[in-house]
Coordinates of C-alpha atoms in Angstrom, one line a residue:
Chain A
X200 CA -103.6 -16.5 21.6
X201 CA -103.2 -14.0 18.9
X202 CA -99.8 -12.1 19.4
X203 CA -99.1 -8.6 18.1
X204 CA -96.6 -7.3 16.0
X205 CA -95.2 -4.0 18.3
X206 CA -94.5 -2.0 15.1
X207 CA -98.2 -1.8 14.8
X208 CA -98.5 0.4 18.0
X209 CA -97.8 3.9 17.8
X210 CA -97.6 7.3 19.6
X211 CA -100.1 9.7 18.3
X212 CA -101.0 13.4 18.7
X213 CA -103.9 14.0 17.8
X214 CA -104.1 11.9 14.6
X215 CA -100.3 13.0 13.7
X216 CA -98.0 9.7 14.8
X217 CA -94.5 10.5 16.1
X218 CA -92.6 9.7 13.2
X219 CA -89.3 7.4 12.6
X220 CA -90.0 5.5 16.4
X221 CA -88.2 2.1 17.0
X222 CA -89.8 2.0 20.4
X223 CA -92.8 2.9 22.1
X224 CA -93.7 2.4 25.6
X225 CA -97.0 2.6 27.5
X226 CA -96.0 2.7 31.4
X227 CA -99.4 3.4 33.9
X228 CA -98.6 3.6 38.0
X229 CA -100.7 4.3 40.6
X230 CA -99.3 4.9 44.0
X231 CA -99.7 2.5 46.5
X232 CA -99.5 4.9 50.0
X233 CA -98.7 2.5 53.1
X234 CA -101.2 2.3 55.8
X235 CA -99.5 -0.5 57.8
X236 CA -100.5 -0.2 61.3
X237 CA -99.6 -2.3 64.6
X238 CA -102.9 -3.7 64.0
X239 CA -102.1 -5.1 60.6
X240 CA -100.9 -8.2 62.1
X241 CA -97.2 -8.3 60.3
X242 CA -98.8 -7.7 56.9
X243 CA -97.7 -4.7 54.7
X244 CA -101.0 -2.9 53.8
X245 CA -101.7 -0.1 51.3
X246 CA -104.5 1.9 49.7
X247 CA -104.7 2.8 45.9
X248 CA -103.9 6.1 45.7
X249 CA -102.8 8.5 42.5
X250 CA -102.6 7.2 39.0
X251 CA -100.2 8.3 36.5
X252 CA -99.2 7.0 32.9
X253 CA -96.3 8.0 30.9
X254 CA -95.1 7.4 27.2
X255 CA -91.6 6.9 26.3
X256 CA -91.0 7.0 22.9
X257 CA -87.2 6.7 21.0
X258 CA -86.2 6.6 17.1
X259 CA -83.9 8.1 14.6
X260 CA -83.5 11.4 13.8
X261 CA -85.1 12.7 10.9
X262 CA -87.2 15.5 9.8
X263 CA -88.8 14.4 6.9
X264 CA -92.6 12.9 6.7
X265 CA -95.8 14.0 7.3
X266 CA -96.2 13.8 11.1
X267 CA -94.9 14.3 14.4
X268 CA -90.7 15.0 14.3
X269 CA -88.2 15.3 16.6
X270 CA -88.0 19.2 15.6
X271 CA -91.9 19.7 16.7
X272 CA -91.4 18.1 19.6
X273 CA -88.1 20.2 20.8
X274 CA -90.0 23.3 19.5
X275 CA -93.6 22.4 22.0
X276 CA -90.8 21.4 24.8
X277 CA -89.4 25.0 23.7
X278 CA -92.3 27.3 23.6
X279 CA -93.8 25.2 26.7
X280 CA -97.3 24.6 24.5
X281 CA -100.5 23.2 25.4
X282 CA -101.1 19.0 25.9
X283 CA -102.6 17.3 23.0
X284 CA -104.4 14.3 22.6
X285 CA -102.3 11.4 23.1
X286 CA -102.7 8.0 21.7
X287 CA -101.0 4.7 22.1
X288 CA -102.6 2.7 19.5
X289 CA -102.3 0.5 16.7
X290 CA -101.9 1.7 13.4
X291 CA -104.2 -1.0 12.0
X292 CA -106.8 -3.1 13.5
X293 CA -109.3 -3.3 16.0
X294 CA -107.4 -4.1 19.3
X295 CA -107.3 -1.6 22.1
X296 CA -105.4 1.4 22.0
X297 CA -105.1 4.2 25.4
X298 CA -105.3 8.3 25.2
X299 CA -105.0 11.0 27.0
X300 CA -103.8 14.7 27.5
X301 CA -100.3 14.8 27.1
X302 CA -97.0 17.0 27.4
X303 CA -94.0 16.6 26.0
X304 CA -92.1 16.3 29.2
X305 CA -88.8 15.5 27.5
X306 CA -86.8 15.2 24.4
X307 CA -83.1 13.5 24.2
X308 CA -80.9 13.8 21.2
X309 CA -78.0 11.0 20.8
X310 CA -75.1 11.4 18.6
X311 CA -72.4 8.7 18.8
X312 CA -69.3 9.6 16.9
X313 CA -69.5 7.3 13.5
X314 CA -73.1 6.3 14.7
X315 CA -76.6 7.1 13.4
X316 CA -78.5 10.4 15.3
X317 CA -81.4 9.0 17.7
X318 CA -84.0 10.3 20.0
X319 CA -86.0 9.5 22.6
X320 CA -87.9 10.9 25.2
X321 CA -91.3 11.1 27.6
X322 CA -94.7 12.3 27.1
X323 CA -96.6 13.0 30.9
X324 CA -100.0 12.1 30.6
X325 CA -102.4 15.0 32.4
X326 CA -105.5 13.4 33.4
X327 CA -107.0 10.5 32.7
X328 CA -106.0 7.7 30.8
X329 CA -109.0 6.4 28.8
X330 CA -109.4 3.2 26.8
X331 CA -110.3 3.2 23.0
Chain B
X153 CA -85.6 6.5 4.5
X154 CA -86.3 3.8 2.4
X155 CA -90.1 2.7 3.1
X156 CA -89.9 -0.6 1.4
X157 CA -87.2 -3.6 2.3
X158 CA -85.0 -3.6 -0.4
X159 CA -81.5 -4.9 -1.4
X160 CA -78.7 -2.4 -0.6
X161 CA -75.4 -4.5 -1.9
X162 CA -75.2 -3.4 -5.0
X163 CA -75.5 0.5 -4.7
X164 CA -73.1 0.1 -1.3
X165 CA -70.2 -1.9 -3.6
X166 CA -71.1 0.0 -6.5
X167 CA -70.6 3.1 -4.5
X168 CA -66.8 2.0 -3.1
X169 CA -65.8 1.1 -6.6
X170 CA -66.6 4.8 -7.9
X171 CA -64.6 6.0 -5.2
X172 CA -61.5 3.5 -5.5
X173 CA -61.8 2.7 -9.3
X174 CA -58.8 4.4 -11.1
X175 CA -57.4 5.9 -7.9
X176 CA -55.7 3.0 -6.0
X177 CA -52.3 4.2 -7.0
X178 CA -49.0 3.3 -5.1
X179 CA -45.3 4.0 -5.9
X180 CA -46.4 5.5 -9.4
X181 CA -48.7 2.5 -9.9
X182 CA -52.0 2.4 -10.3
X183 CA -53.5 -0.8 -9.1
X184 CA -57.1 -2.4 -10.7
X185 CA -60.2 -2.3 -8.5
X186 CA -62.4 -5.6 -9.0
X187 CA -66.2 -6.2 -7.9
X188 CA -65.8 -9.1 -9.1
X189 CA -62.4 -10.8 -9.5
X190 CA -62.1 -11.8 -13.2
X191 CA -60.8 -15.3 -14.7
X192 CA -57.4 -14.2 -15.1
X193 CA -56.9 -11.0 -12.1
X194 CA -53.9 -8.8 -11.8
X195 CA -51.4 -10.3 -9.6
X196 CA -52.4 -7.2 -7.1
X197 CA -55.2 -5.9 -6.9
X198 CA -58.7 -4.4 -4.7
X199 CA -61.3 -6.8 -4.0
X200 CA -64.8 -5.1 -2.6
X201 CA -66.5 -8.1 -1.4
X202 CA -68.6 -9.9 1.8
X203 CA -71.6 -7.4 2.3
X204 CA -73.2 -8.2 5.4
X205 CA -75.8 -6.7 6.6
X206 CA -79.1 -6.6 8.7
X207 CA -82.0 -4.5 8.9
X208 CA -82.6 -2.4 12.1
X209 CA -85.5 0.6 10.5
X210 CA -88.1 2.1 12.3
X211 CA -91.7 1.8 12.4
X212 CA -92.2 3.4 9.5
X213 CA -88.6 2.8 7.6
X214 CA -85.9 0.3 7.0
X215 CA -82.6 1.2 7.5
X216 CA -79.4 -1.3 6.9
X217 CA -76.6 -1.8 8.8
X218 CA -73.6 -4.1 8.4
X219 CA -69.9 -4.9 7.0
X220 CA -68.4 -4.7 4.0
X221 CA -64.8 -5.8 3.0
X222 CA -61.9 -4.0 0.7
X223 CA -59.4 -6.7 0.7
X224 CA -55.8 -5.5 -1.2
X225 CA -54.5 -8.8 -2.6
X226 CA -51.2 -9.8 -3.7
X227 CA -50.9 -12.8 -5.5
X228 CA -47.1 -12.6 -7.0
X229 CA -44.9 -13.4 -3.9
X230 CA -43.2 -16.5 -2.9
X231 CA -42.0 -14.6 0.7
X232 CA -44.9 -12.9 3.6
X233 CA -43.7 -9.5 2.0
X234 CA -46.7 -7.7 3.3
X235 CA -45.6 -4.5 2.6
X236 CA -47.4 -3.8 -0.5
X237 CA -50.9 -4.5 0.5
X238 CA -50.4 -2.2 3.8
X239 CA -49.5 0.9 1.7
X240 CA -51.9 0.2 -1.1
X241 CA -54.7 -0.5 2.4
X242 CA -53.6 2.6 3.4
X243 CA -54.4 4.3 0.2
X244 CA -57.5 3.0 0.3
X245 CA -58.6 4.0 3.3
X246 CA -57.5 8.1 2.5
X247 CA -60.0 7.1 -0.9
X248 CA -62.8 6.0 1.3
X249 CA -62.5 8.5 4.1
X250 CA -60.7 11.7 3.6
X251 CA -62.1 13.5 6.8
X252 CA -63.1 11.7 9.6
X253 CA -67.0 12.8 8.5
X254 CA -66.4 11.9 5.1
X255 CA -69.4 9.3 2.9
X256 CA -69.6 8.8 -0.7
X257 CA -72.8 9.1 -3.2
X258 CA -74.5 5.2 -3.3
X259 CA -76.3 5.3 -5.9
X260 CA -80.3 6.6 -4.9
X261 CA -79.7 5.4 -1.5
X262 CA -78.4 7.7 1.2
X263 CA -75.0 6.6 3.2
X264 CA -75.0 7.7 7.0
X265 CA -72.0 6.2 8.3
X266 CA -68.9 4.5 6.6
X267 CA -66.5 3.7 9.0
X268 CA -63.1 1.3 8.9
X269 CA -63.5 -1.1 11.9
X270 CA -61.3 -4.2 12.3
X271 CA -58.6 -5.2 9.7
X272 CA -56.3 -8.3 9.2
X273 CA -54.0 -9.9 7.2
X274 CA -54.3 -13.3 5.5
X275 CA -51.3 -15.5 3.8
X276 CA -52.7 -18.7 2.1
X277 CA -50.0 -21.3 0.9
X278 CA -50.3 -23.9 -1.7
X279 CA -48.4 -26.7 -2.7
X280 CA -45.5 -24.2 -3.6
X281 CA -45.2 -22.1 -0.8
X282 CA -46.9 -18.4 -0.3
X283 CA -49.6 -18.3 -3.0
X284 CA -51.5 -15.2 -1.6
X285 CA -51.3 -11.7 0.7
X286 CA -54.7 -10.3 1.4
X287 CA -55.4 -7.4 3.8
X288 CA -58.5 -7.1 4.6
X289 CA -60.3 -4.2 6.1
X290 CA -63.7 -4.0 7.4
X291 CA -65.9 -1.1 7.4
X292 CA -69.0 -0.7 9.5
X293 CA -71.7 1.5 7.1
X294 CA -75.2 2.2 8.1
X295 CA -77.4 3.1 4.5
X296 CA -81.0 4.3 4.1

């Protein structure tokens, strides 16, 4: 089995990436809505119910580079903008990568006394989540 | 940041020693500053040594974290007189950070943080007694 380097696999807008990450996570849910009944015979029974997928994503400050900073994100968080495409995908290669509409649903600044600045925060996907 | 890996011991000691070299003075003395401790060293003197480091970047950057050492080093007393090394420690630390936000220039690389973390003191005896007093202070840095 071929393993995967996770620096590869970015958070994209559009085709901008978030910039300066050290982590990016891909998390997909879908609610499981109990419909246990007396005639379930002592089994727990659900049905699939809503789906949901969210991207956290967390790095060091900066606001240099061509791309998607910490600044542009505070500033759509801000000004409450429209979703964009969002992509979870590798930077190189051909293995599978997710999008989606997305809003930035959070943004969290860190600043430990004699420590670097960091961020990290979530993106809501709105919609469907779509292999590519 | 720095986009390719590169080697950030030299511009970090190189950076202390501007700061330090020529200023180390204690009791109307000015004490030498050594990167590298010649054949025949001062009987006191700075020592900026032990760079360790490790590289924590981000997907797109490498930044370099670690430890570096400023040990003050006595090597003229035949008692555990540490007294000298503190005071000429202490001066070194009010060189190195004269506000609590305080970093120096490192060359073309860019310091973050440069912090004093632990410090100790080390007496080495030889055959006749005392034959060294170092104190040793460790500072945390993070570099880019």
């Amino acid at each position: 089995m071929a393993k995967i380097n996770g620096t590869l696999y970015c958070t994209y807008s559009g085709s901008d990436k978030l910039l300066h990450t050290d982590n990016a996570s891909l998390n997909v849910d879908v609610d499981l809505p109990d419909v246990t009944n007396k005639e379930s015979a002592g089994w727990g029974e659900h049905i699939q119910g809503l789906r949901n997928a969210t991207i956290d994503y967390s790095g060091q400050y900066d606001e240099e580079g061509a791309g998607i900073t910490p600044d542009e994100i505070m500033a759509a968080i801000i000004a409450r903008s429209a979703d964009t495409a969002i992509h979870f995908k590798p930077v190189t290669g051909a293995t599978t990568g997710w999008y989606g509409n997305g809003t930035y649903k959070s943004i969290k600044l860190d600043a430990p006394v004699e420590g670097a600045l960091k961020y990290s925060g979530t993106i809501q996907i709105n919609g469907a989540l779509t292999a590519e | 940041m720095s986009t390719a890996n590169v080697d950030i011991d030299y511009d970090l000691i190189e950076g202390i020693f501007t700061v330090l070299d020529g200023n180390v003075t204690y009791s109307g003395t000015t004490y030498p500053v050594y990167k590298s401790i010649p054949k025949t060293p001062a009987t006191v003197y700075v020592w900026i040594t032990e760079v360790i480091s490790d590289e924590d970047g981000t997907k797109e950057d490498f930044v370099y974290y670690g430890t570096v050492q400023i040990r003050v080093i006595n090597e003229g007393l035949h008692r555990a007189d540490k007294k000298l090394v503190q005071k000429i420690s202490g001066v070194t630390r009010g060189l190195l950070k004269a506000t609590k936000a305080a970093i120096f220039s490192v060359g073309d690389r860019t310091l973050v943080v440069f912090k004093q973390s632990t410090s100790d003191t080390l007496v080495e005896f030889g055959a006749n007694g005392i034959t060294r007093i170092s104190k040793i202070d460790i500072y945390d840095f993070i570099v880019e």
